[in-house]
PDB file of C-alpha atoms in Angstrom:
ATOM      1  CA  MET A   1      -5.558  -6.199 -27.645  1.00  0.00           C
ATOM      2  CA  PRO A   2      -4.782  -2.649 -26.526  1.00  0.00           C
ATOM      3  CA  SER A   3      -1.327  -1.861 -25.283  1.00  0.00           C
ATOM      4  CA  VAL A   4      -0.716  -0.778 -21.714  1.00  0.00           C
ATOM      5  CA  MET A   5      -0.158   2.814 -22.774  1.00  0.00           C
ATOM      6  CA  SER A   6      -3.377   2.899 -24.859  1.00  0.00           C
ATOM      7  CA  MET A   7      -5.529   1.397 -22.159  1.00  0.00           C
ATOM      8  CA  ARG A   8      -9.173   2.340 -22.547  1.00  0.00           C
ATOM      9  CA  LYS A   9     -10.843   4.419 -19.882  1.00  0.00           C
ATOM     10  CA  PRO A  10     -12.869   2.592 -17.259  1.00  0.00           C
ATOM     11  CA  SER A  11     -16.554   2.402 -18.067  1.00  0.00           C
ATOM     12  CA  THR A  12     -17.545   3.252 -14.519  1.00  0.00           C
ATOM     13  CA  LYS A  13     -16.643   6.157 -12.313  1.00  0.00           C
ATOM     14  CA  PHE A  14     -14.352   5.274  -9.498  1.00  0.00           C
ATOM     15  CA  SER A  15     -15.848   5.308  -6.042  1.00  0.00           C
ATOM     16  CA  LEU A  16     -12.402   5.953  -4.547  1.00  0.00           C
ATOM     17  CA  GLN A  17     -12.661   2.746  -2.564  1.00  0.00           C
ATOM     18  CA  GLY A  18      -9.608   0.542  -2.735  1.00  0.00           C
ATOM     19  CA  PRO A  19      -8.335  -2.312  -0.624  1.00  0.00           C
ATOM     20  CA  PRO A  20      -8.334  -1.653   3.088  1.00  0.00           C
ATOM     21  CA  GLY A  21      -5.375  -0.934   5.210  1.00  0.00           C
ATOM     22  CA  LEU A  22      -3.902   2.425   4.416  1.00  0.00           C
ATOM     23  CA  PRO A  23      -2.034   2.415   7.705  1.00  0.00           C
ATOM     24  CA  TYR A  24      -2.387   5.995   8.814  1.00  0.00           C
ATOM     25  CA  VAL A  25      -4.678   7.697  11.263  1.00  0.00           C
ATOM     26  CA  ALA A  26      -7.448   9.566   9.495  1.00  0.00           C
ATOM     27  CA  ALA A  27      -7.529  13.308   9.992  1.00  0.00           C
ATOM     28  CA  SER A  28      -9.872  14.468  12.730  1.00  0.00           C
ATOM     29  CA  SER A  29     -10.509  17.666  10.767  1.00  0.00           C
ATOM     30  CA  PRO A  30     -10.184  18.517   7.062  1.00  0.00           C
ATOM     31  CA  ASP A  31      -7.017  20.474   7.729  1.00  0.00           C
ATOM     32  CA  GLN A  32      -5.190  17.865   9.798  1.00  0.00           C
ATOM     33  CA  THR A  33      -2.691  15.676   7.991  1.00  0.00           C
ATOM     34  CA  PRO A  34      -2.836  11.972   8.894  1.00  0.00           C
ATOM     35  CA  GLY A  35       0.363  10.349   9.998  1.00  0.00           C
ATOM     36  CA  VAL A  36       0.659   7.540  12.529  1.00  0.00           C
ATOM     37  CA  PRO A  37       0.175   3.828  11.735  1.00  0.00           C
ATOM     38  CA  LEU A  38      -3.406   2.851  12.532  1.00  0.00           C
ATOM     39  CA  SER A  39      -3.843  -0.910  12.235  1.00  0.00           C
ATOM     40  CA  CYS A  40      -3.066  -3.769   9.926  1.00  0.00           C
ATOM     41  CA  CYS A  41      -6.670  -4.612   9.157  1.00  0.00           C
ATOM     42  CA  SER A  42      -8.702  -1.397   8.970  1.00  0.00           C
ATOM     43  CA  ARG A  43     -11.737  -1.447   6.669  1.00  0.00           C
ATOM     44  CA  ASN A  44     -12.828   1.076   4.072  1.00  0.00           C
ATOM     45  CA  TRP A  45      -9.441   2.729   4.330  1.00  0.00           C
ATOM     46  CA  SER A  46     -10.074   5.306   1.670  1.00  0.00           C
ATOM     47  CA  ASN A  47     -13.218   6.451   3.467  1.00  0.00           C
ATOM     48  CA  ALA A  48     -11.277   6.929   6.699  1.00  0.00           C
ATOM     49  CA  LEU A  49      -8.446   8.676   4.901  1.00  0.00           C
ATOM     50  CA  LEU A  50     -10.686  11.044   3.009  1.00  0.00           C
ATOM     51  CA  GLY A  51     -13.154  11.654   5.804  1.00  0.00           C
ATOM     52  CA  ARG A  52     -16.297  10.736   3.867  1.00  0.00           C
ATOM     53  CA  SER A  53     -19.315   8.492   4.015  1.00  0.00           C
ATOM     54  CA  PRO A  54     -18.923   5.087   2.298  1.00  0.00           C
ATOM     55  CA  MET A  55     -21.855   6.057   0.050  1.00  0.00           C
ATOM     56  CA  ALA A  56     -20.353   9.362  -1.085  1.00  0.00           C
ATOM     57  CA  THR A  57     -19.473   9.686  -4.762  1.00  0.00           C
ATOM     58  CA  SER A  58     -16.208  10.955  -6.169  1.00  0.00           C
ATOM     59  CA  GLU A  59     -18.044  14.121  -7.273  1.00  0.00           C
ATOM     60  CA  ASP A  60     -19.220  14.735  -3.699  1.00  0.00           C
ATOM     61  CA  LEU A  61     -15.676  14.249  -2.467  1.00  0.00           C
ATOM     62  CA  GLU A  62     -14.240  16.638  -5.021  1.00  0.00           C
ATOM     63  CA  LYS A  63     -16.787  19.299  -4.047  1.00  0.00           C
ATOM     64  CA  LYS A  64     -15.924  18.818  -0.394  1.00  0.00           C
ATOM     65  CA  THR A  65     -12.224  19.031  -1.134  1.00  0.00           C
ATOM     66  CA  SER A  66     -12.551  22.154  -3.280  1.00  0.00           C
ATOM     67  CA  ALA A  67     -14.686  23.807  -0.619  1.00  0.00           C
ATOM     68  CA  THR A  68     -11.986  23.291   2.010  1.00  0.00           C
ATOM     69  CA  SER A  69      -9.723  26.290   2.476  1.00  0.00           C
ATOM     70  CA  ALA A  70      -6.653  24.142   3.169  1.00  0.00           C
ATOM     71  CA  PRO A  71      -7.298  20.510   2.198  1.00  0.00           C
ATOM     72  CA  SER A  72      -4.875  17.986   3.607  1.00  0.00           C
ATOM     73  CA  LEU A  73      -1.881  17.155   1.463  1.00  0.00           C
ATOM     74  CA  LEU A  74      -2.569  13.450   1.811  1.00  0.00           C
ATOM     75  CA  ARG A  75      -6.120  13.828   0.530  1.00  0.00           C
ATOM     76  CA  ARG A  76      -4.962  15.820  -2.471  1.00  0.00           C
ATOM     77  CA  LEU A  77      -2.222  13.292  -3.218  1.00  0.00           C
ATOM     78  CA  TYR A  78      -4.719  10.443  -3.123  1.00  0.00           C
ATOM     79  CA  LEU A  79      -7.079  12.183  -5.547  1.00  0.00           C
ATOM     80  CA  ARG A  80      -4.206  13.093  -7.856  1.00  0.00           C
ATOM     81  CA  VAL A  81      -2.861   9.535  -7.914  1.00  0.00           C
ATOM     82  CA  LEU A  82      -6.239   7.902  -8.529  1.00  0.00           C
ATOM     83  CA  ALA A  83      -7.067  10.376 -11.301  1.00  0.00           C
ATOM     84  CA  GLU A  84      -4.134   8.945 -13.285  1.00  0.00           C
ATOM     85  CA  ALA A  85      -6.165   5.766 -13.832  1.00  0.00           C
ATOM     86  CA  GLU A  86      -8.047   7.640 -16.552  1.00  0.00           C
ATOM     87  CA  THR A  87      -4.925   8.755 -18.419  1.00  0.00           C
ATOM     88  CA  SER A  88      -2.306   7.066 -20.582  1.00  0.00           C
ATOM     89  CA  ARG A  89       0.218   7.748 -17.821  1.00  0.00           C
ATOM     90  CA  GLY A  90      -1.541   5.331 -15.475  1.00  0.00           C
ATOM     91  CA  PRO A  91       0.931   2.409 -15.664  1.00  0.00           C
ATOM     92  CA  ALA A  92       3.955   4.715 -15.319  1.00  0.00           C
ATOM     93  CA  VAL A  93       2.413   6.454 -12.318  1.00  0.00           C
ATOM     94  CA  LEU A  94       1.551   3.053 -10.829  1.00  0.00           C
ATOM     95  CA  ALA A  95       5.193   1.989 -11.136  1.00  0.00           C
ATOM     96  CA  ALA A  96       6.381   5.227  -9.524  1.00  0.00           C
ATOM     97  CA  VAL A  97       3.901   4.973  -6.649  1.00  0.00           C
ATOM     98  CA  ALA A  98       4.777   1.310  -6.017  1.00  0.00           C
ATOM     99  CA  PHE A  99       8.485   2.168  -5.905  1.00  0.00           C
ATOM    100  CA  THR A 100       8.282   5.215  -3.653  1.00  0.00           C
ATOM    101  CA  GLU A 101       5.618   3.835  -1.280  1.00  0.00           C
ATOM    102  CA  SER A 102       8.103   1.233  -0.076  1.00  0.00           C
ATOM    103  CA  SER A 103      10.438   3.908   1.264  1.00  0.00           C
ATOM    104  CA  PHE A 104       8.706   7.249   1.859  1.00  0.00           C
ATOM    105  CA  PHE A 105       5.530   7.957  -0.185  1.00  0.00           C
ATOM    106  CA  PRO A 106       2.316   7.795   1.920  1.00  0.00           C
ATOM    107  CA  ILE A 107      -0.146   6.523  -0.725  1.00  0.00           C
ATOM    108  CA  PRO A 108      -0.153   2.750  -1.437  1.00  0.00           C
ATOM    109  CA  PRO A 109      -0.388   1.521  -5.043  1.00  0.00           C
ATOM    110  CA  ASP A 110      -3.402  -0.758  -4.452  1.00  0.00           C
ATOM    111  CA  PRO A 111      -6.207   1.690  -5.397  1.00  0.00           C
ATOM    112  CA  LEU A 112      -4.510   2.709  -8.647  1.00  0.00           C
ATOM    113  CA  LEU A 113      -3.722  -0.927  -9.483  1.00  0.00           C
ATOM    114  CA  ILE A 114      -7.366  -1.892  -8.981  1.00  0.00           C
ATOM    115  CA  ALA A 115      -8.685   1.094 -10.948  1.00  0.00           C
ATOM    116  CA  LEU A 116      -6.384   0.361 -13.895  1.00  0.00           C
ATOM    117  CA  GLY A 117      -7.234  -3.341 -13.733  1.00  0.00           C
ATOM    118  CA  ILE A 118     -10.968  -2.673 -13.807  1.00  0.00           C
ATOM    119  CA  GLY A 119     -10.471  -0.402 -16.810  1.00  0.00           C
ATOM    120  CA  ALA A 120      -8.585  -3.158 -18.692  1.00  0.00           C
ATOM    121  CA  PRO A 121      -9.084  -6.555 -16.970  1.00  0.00           C
ATOM    122  CA  ARG A 122      -6.690  -8.364 -19.333  1.00  0.00           C
ATOM    123  CA  ARG A 123      -3.908  -6.109 -18.071  1.00  0.00           C
ATOM    124  CA  ALA A 124      -4.717  -6.601 -14.383  1.00  0.00           C
ATOM    125  CA  ILE A 125      -2.203  -9.394 -13.760  1.00  0.00           C
ATOM    126  CA  PRO A 126       0.668  -7.818 -15.774  1.00  0.00           C
ATOM    127  CA  LEU A 127       0.046  -4.579 -13.884  1.00  0.00           C
ATOM    128  CA  ALA A 128       0.127  -6.516 -10.607  1.00  0.00           C
ATOM    129  CA  ILE A 129       3.494  -8.009 -11.583  1.00  0.00           C
ATOM    130  CA  LEU A 130       4.775  -4.532 -12.470  1.00  0.00           C
ATOM    131  CA  THR A 131       3.583  -3.282  -9.077  1.00  0.00           C
ATOM    132  CA  THR A 132       5.344  -6.150  -7.315  1.00  0.00           C
ATOM    133  CA  VAL A 133       8.664  -5.599  -9.091  1.00  0.00           C
ATOM    134  CA  MET A 134       8.679  -1.857  -8.470  1.00  0.00           C
ATOM    135  CA  SER A 135       7.617  -2.277  -4.847  1.00  0.00           C
ATOM    136  CA  VAL A 136      10.450  -4.736  -4.168  1.00  0.00           C
ATOM    137  CA  LEU A 137      12.956  -2.390  -5.826  1.00  0.00           C
ATOM    138  CA  GLY A 138      11.580   0.480  -3.767  1.00  0.00           C
ATOM    139  CA  GLY A 139      12.006  -1.672  -0.688  1.00  0.00           C
ATOM    140  CA  LEU A 140      15.711  -1.884  -1.482  1.00  0.00           C
ATOM    141  CA  LEU A 141      15.820   1.913  -1.446  1.00  0.00           C
ATOM    142  CA  GLY A 142      14.184   1.864   1.982  1.00  0.00           C
ATOM    143  CA  TYR A 143      16.707  -0.754   3.100  1.00  0.00           C
ATOM    144  CA  ALA A 144      19.588   1.420   1.855  1.00  0.00           C
ATOM    145  CA  ILE A 145      18.194   4.421   3.724  1.00  0.00           C
ATOM    146  CA  GLY A 146      18.116   2.411   6.945  1.00  0.00           C
ATOM    147  CA  ALA A 147      21.562   0.912   6.417  1.00  0.00           C
ATOM    148  CA  TRP A 148      23.551   3.951   5.271  1.00  0.00           C
ATOM    149  CA  MET A 149      21.422   7.095   5.603  1.00  0.00           C
ATOM    150  CA  MET A 150      19.579   6.602   8.877  1.00  0.00           C
ATOM    151  CA  ASP A 151      20.916   9.735  10.542  1.00  0.00           C
ATOM    152  CA  THR A 152      20.510  12.010   7.528  1.00  0.00           C
ATOM    153  CA  VAL A 153      17.332  10.677   5.864  1.00  0.00           C
ATOM    154  CA  GLY A 154      15.845   7.725   7.735  1.00  0.00           C
ATOM    155  CA  ASP A 155      15.143   9.515  11.005  1.00  0.00           C
ATOM    156  CA  SER A 156      13.362  12.303   9.124  1.00  0.00           C
ATOM    157  CA  ILE A 157      11.083   9.846   7.306  1.00  0.00           C
ATOM    158  CA  ILE A 158      10.199   7.996  10.505  1.00  0.00           C
ATOM    159  CA  ALA A 159       9.531  11.299  12.285  1.00  0.00           C
ATOM    160  CA  LEU A 160       7.378  12.499   9.386  1.00  0.00           C
ATOM    161  CA  PHE A 161       5.018   9.582   9.961  1.00  0.00           C
ATOM    162  CA  GLY A 162       5.237   9.877  13.750  1.00  0.00           C
ATOM    163  CA  ALA A 163       6.376   6.264  14.004  1.00  0.00           C
ATOM    164  CA  GLN A 164       9.499   6.460  16.166  1.00  0.00           C
ATOM    165  CA  ALA A 165       8.197   4.032  18.807  1.00  0.00           C
ATOM    166  CA  THR A 166       6.893   1.613  16.181  1.00  0.00           C
ATOM    167  CA  PHE A 167      10.216   1.758  14.354  1.00  0.00           C
ATOM    168  CA  GLU A 168      12.156   0.693  17.449  1.00  0.00           C
ATOM    169  CA  GLU A 169       9.737  -2.181  18.080  1.00  0.00           C
ATOM    170  CA  VAL A 170      10.094  -3.341  14.480  1.00  0.00           C
ATOM    171  CA  LYS A 171      13.896  -3.311  14.715  1.00  0.00           C
ATOM    172  CA  GLY A 172      13.677  -5.508  17.799  1.00  0.00           C
ATOM    173  CA  GLY A 173      11.312  -7.894  16.049  1.00  0.00           C
ATOM    174  CA  PHE A 174      13.825  -8.557  13.288  1.00  0.00           C
ATOM    175  CA  LEU A 175      16.175 -10.176  15.795  1.00  0.00           C
ATOM    176  CA  ALA A 176      13.706 -13.022  16.375  1.00  0.00           C
ATOM    177  CA  TYR A 177      11.460 -13.056  13.293  1.00  0.00           C
ATOM    178  CA  GLY A 178      13.444 -11.488  10.458  1.00  0.00           C
ATOM    179  CA  PHE A 179      12.013 -13.354   7.457  1.00  0.00           C
ATOM    180  CA  LEU A 180       8.505 -13.619   8.878  1.00  0.00           C
ATOM    181  CA  SER A 181       8.502  -9.928   9.821  1.00  0.00           C
ATOM    182  CA  VAL A 182       9.263  -8.867   6.253  1.00  0.00           C
ATOM    183  CA  VAL A 183       6.684 -11.231   4.731  1.00  0.00           C
ATOM    184  CA  THR A 184       4.045 -10.038   7.183  1.00  0.00           C
ATOM    185  CA  ALA A 185       4.738  -6.378   6.465  1.00  0.00           C
ATOM    186  CA  ALA A 186       4.887  -6.923   2.695  1.00  0.00           C
ATOM    187  CA  LEU A 187       1.641  -8.881   2.591  1.00  0.00           C
ATOM    188  CA  THR A 188      -0.506  -6.903   4.987  1.00  0.00           C
ATOM    189  CA  PRO A 189      -1.432  -3.201   5.176  1.00  0.00           C
ATOM    190  CA  ILE A 190       1.206  -2.543   7.855  1.00  0.00           C
ATOM    191  CA  PRO A 191       3.328   0.444   6.691  1.00  0.00           C
ATOM    192  CA  TYR A 192       5.925  -1.324   4.590  1.00  0.00           C
ATOM    193  CA  LYS A 193       8.306   1.633   4.548  1.00  0.00           C
ATOM    194  CA  ILE A 194       8.762   1.336   8.318  1.00  0.00           C
ATOM    195  CA  PHE A 195       9.882  -2.276   7.864  1.00  0.00           C
ATOM    196  CA  THR A 196      12.185  -1.669   4.906  1.00  0.00           C
ATOM    197  CA  ILE A 197      14.040   1.125   6.687  1.00  0.00           C
ATOM    198  CA  ALA A 198      14.124  -0.877   9.921  1.00  0.00           C
ATOM    199  CA  ALA A 199      15.476  -3.918   8.071  1.00  0.00           C
ATOM    200  CA  GLY A 200      18.417  -1.877   6.803  1.00  0.00           C
ATOM    201  CA  ALA A 201      19.004  -0.260  10.184  1.00  0.00           C
ATOM    202  CA  ALA A 202      18.940  -3.663  11.902  1.00  0.00           C
ATOM    203  CA  GLY A 203      21.357  -5.171   9.383  1.00  0.00           C
ATOM    204  CA  LEU A 204      18.938  -7.866   8.183  1.00  0.00           C
ATOM    205  CA  PRO A 205      20.784  -9.851   5.471  1.00  0.00           C
ATOM    206  CA  LEU A 206      19.650  -9.065   1.929  1.00  0.00           C
ATOM    207  CA  ALA A 207      19.476 -12.821   1.329  1.00  0.00           C
ATOM    208  CA  ILE A 208      16.526 -12.822   3.737  1.00  0.00           C
ATOM    209  CA  PHE A 209      15.068  -9.404   2.940  1.00  0.00           C
ATOM    210  CA  ILE A 210      14.744  -9.758  -0.843  1.00  0.00           C
ATOM    211  CA  PRO A 211      13.013 -13.197  -0.996  1.00  0.00           C
ATOM    212  CA  ALA A 212      10.665 -12.208   1.830  1.00  0.00           C
ATOM    213  CA  SER A 213       9.763  -8.985   0.012  1.00  0.00           C
ATOM    214  CA  ILE A 214       9.072 -10.841  -3.236  1.00  0.00           C
ATOM    215  CA  ILE A 215       6.850 -13.398  -1.502  1.00  0.00           C
ATOM    216  CA  GLY A 216       4.913 -10.852   0.531  1.00  0.00           C
ATOM    217  CA  ARG A 217       4.495  -8.137  -2.079  1.00  0.00           C
ATOM    218  CA  GLY A 218       3.863 -10.622  -4.879  1.00  0.00           C
ATOM    219  CA  THR A 219       1.190 -12.477  -2.944  1.00  0.00           C
ATOM    220  CA  ARG A 220      -0.611  -9.258  -2.081  1.00  0.00           C
ATOM    221  CA  PHE A 221      -0.584  -7.498  -5.449  1.00  0.00           C
ATOM    222  CA  ILE A 222      -0.961 -10.528  -7.711  1.00  0.00           C
ATOM    223  CA  ALA A 223      -3.908 -11.738  -5.620  1.00  0.00           C
ATOM    224  CA  GLU A 224      -5.552  -8.367  -6.193  1.00  0.00           C
ATOM    225  CA  GLY A 225      -4.752  -8.561  -9.904  1.00  0.00           C
ATOM    226  CA  ILE A 226      -6.252 -12.043 -10.240  1.00  0.00           C
ATOM    227  CA  LEU A 227      -9.429 -10.992  -8.433  1.00  0.00           C
ATOM    228  CA  VAL A 228      -9.846  -7.933 -10.656  1.00  0.00           C
ATOM    229  CA  TRP A 229      -9.097  -9.932 -13.820  1.00  0.00           C
ATOM    230  CA  ARG A 230     -11.615 -12.621 -12.885  1.00  0.00           C
ATOM    231  CA  TYR A 231     -14.463 -10.536 -11.479  1.00  0.00           C
ATOM    232  CA  GLY A 232     -13.944  -6.940 -12.620  1.00  0.00           C
ATOM    233  CA  GLU A 233     -15.865  -4.073 -11.016  1.00  0.00           C
ATOM    234  CA  PRO A 234     -18.014  -6.252  -8.661  1.00  0.00           C
ATOM    235  CA  ILE A 235     -14.898  -7.402  -6.777  1.00  0.00           C
ATOM    236  CA  ARG A 236     -14.041  -3.858  -5.646  1.00  0.00           C
ATOM    237  CA  ASP A 237     -16.311  -3.967  -2.588  1.00  0.00           C
ATOM    238  CA  PHE A 238     -15.082  -7.450  -1.613  1.00  0.00           C
ATOM    239  CA  ILE A 239     -11.455  -6.292  -1.679  1.00  0.00           C
ATOM    240  CA  ASP A 240     -12.368  -3.170   0.262  1.00  0.00           C
ATOM    241  CA  ARG A 241     -14.143  -5.121   2.996  1.00  0.00           C
ATOM    242  CA  TRP A 242     -12.315  -8.423   3.302  1.00  0.00           C
ATOM    243  CA  PHE A 243      -8.876  -8.445   1.651  1.00  0.00           C
ATOM    244  CA  ALA A 244      -6.947  -7.187   4.676  1.00  0.00           C
ATOM    245  CA  ALA A 245      -8.773  -9.531   7.056  1.00  0.00           C
ATOM    246  CA  LEU A 246      -8.002 -12.509   4.817  1.00  0.00           C
ATOM    247  CA  THR A 247      -4.317 -11.623   4.536  1.00  0.00           C
ATOM    248  CA  ILE A 248      -4.047 -11.181   8.291  1.00  0.00           C
ATOM    249  CA  ALA A 249      -5.723 -14.572   8.795  1.00  0.00           C
ATOM    250  CA  ALA A 250      -3.252 -16.150   6.365  1.00  0.00           C
ATOM    251  CA  VAL A 251      -0.310 -14.661   8.253  1.00  0.00           C
ATOM    252  CA  ILE A 252      -1.684 -15.881  11.600  1.00  0.00           C
ATOM    253  CA  LEU A 253      -2.120 -19.391  10.207  1.00  0.00           C
ATOM    254  CA  GLY A 254       1.434 -19.270   8.885  1.00  0.00           C
ATOM    255  CA  VAL A 255       2.804 -18.241  12.265  1.00  0.00           C
ATOM    256  CA  LEU A 256       0.859 -21.018  13.984  1.00  0.00           C
ATOM    257  CA  GLY A 257       2.173 -23.512  11.451  1.00  0.00           C
ATOM    258  CA  VAL A 258       5.773 -22.481  12.091  1.00  0.00           C
ATOM    259  CA  ALA A 259       5.194 -22.682  15.845  1.00  0.00           C
ATOM    260  CA  LEU A 260       3.763 -26.197  15.559  1.00  0.00           C
ATOM    261  CA  LEU A 261       6.750 -27.353  13.522  1.00  0.00           C
ATOM    262  CA  GLN A 262       9.085 -26.129  16.264  1.00  0.00           C
ATOM    263  CA  ILE A 263       7.301 -28.047  19.043  1.00  0.00           C
TER     264      ILE A 263
END
């Protein structure tokens, strides 16, 4: 069995389609940088992010990117991150992306996790666990930013993503639905960094924040890992089309269940 660091290269070229829900508005022109949260259940998120047809190949995308005089930073970051799936640095980059995405980095770890898992299906679940652990630890960094560095760092991050109004709404939501808010954000494609920083700024107890992060992030990433381990390359399109919708449905059912118990 190959080690994580000697993982073989995927046998298929990546189509740059990962799970839906990168929660940022797609650029209206090649030079515009996306920024504001879009929705918690958008489909074909990589297509929207990269401004391409769902049928376009990675080669077509690279030609389009190279032909652009000033390609968006987000697009270049996405290509750079996904390219690491074909190198021995893939797992280390996955860990770094999972950690930083929970506090400030704009690219989610899902597409790299799926690409690495397809390249070595037996490693899909261990990689999903690694992603979960690093994402939860990164969430603690986001929490610390909100709790102790809001004026110096937190406000700048929120402004960078143009999410000031959303941030204030999230802080208010913690007063009534603290645990459920964190689980929802961790499980779905809602920008998790907004919630981690808001949790710290709102003073949400760590005894609530940490378990909720583990449940939400673990459910999301390990579910992806299991699907990739079981079905391999054919599951990519299913995750791209339906994973966000299914997680949103699960959250809605959970909320309804809690509401019924309180009647």
